[in-house]
C-alpha positions as a printed Julia matrix, in Angstrom:
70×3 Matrix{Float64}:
   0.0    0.0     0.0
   1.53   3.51   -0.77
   2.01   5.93    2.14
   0.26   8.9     2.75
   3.14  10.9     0.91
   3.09   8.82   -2.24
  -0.82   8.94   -2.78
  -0.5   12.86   -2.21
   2.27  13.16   -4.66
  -0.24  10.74   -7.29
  -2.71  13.9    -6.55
  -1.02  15.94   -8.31
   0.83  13.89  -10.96
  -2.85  13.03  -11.74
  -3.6   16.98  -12.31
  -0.14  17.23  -14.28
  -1.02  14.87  -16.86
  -4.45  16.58  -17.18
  -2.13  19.93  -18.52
  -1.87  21.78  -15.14
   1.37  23.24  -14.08
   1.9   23.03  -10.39
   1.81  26.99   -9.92
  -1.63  26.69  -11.58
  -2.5   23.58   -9.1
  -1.63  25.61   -6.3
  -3.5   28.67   -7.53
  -6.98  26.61   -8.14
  -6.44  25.11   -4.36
  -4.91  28.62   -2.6
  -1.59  27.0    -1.67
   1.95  28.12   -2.0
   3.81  27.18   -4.74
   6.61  25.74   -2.21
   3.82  23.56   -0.76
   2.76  22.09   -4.23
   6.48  21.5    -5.0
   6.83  19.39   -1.8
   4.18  17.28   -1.82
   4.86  16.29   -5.36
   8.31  15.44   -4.23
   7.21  13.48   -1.29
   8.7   15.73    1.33
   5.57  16.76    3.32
   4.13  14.53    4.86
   1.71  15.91    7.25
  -0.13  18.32    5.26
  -3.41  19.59    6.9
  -7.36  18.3     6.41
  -7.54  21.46    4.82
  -5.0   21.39    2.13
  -5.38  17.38    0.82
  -9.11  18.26    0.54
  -8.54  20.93   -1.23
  -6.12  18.71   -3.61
  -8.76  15.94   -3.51
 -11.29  18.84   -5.01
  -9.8   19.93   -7.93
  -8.97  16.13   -8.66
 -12.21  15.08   -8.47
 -13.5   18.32  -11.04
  -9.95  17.67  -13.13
  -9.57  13.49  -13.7
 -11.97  11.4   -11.75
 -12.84   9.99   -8.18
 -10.21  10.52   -5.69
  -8.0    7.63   -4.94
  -7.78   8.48   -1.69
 -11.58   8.2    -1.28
 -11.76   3.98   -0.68
């Protein structure tokens, strides 16, 4: 099973292959640009409720159900 860090950084390789950048990912969610950057590389791993819901949003508008969501 992936960890927590690895699903979040599928988030938003999901959105990339859809044709967002990361600055416009973290734009759409109101994040930093930093934050973006270090989820995708795996180096945050305790992001708040907050911020993986609002990743899990614009997934769910952008590719599909959430994989997250089980």
């Amino acid at each position: 099973m992936p960890s927590d860090a690895e699903q979040f950084a599928s988030l938003i390789a999901g959105l990339e292959a859809c044709g967002m950048s990361r600055d416009l990912i973290a734009k759409q969610c109101g994040l930093s640009r930093a934050s973006v950057w270090r989820l995708a590389a795996g180096e945050a791993r305790t992001p708040t409720y907050g911020t993986v819901r609002s990743l899990e949003r614009l997934y769910e508008t952008k590719v599909g159900p959430s994989p997250l969501r089980r």
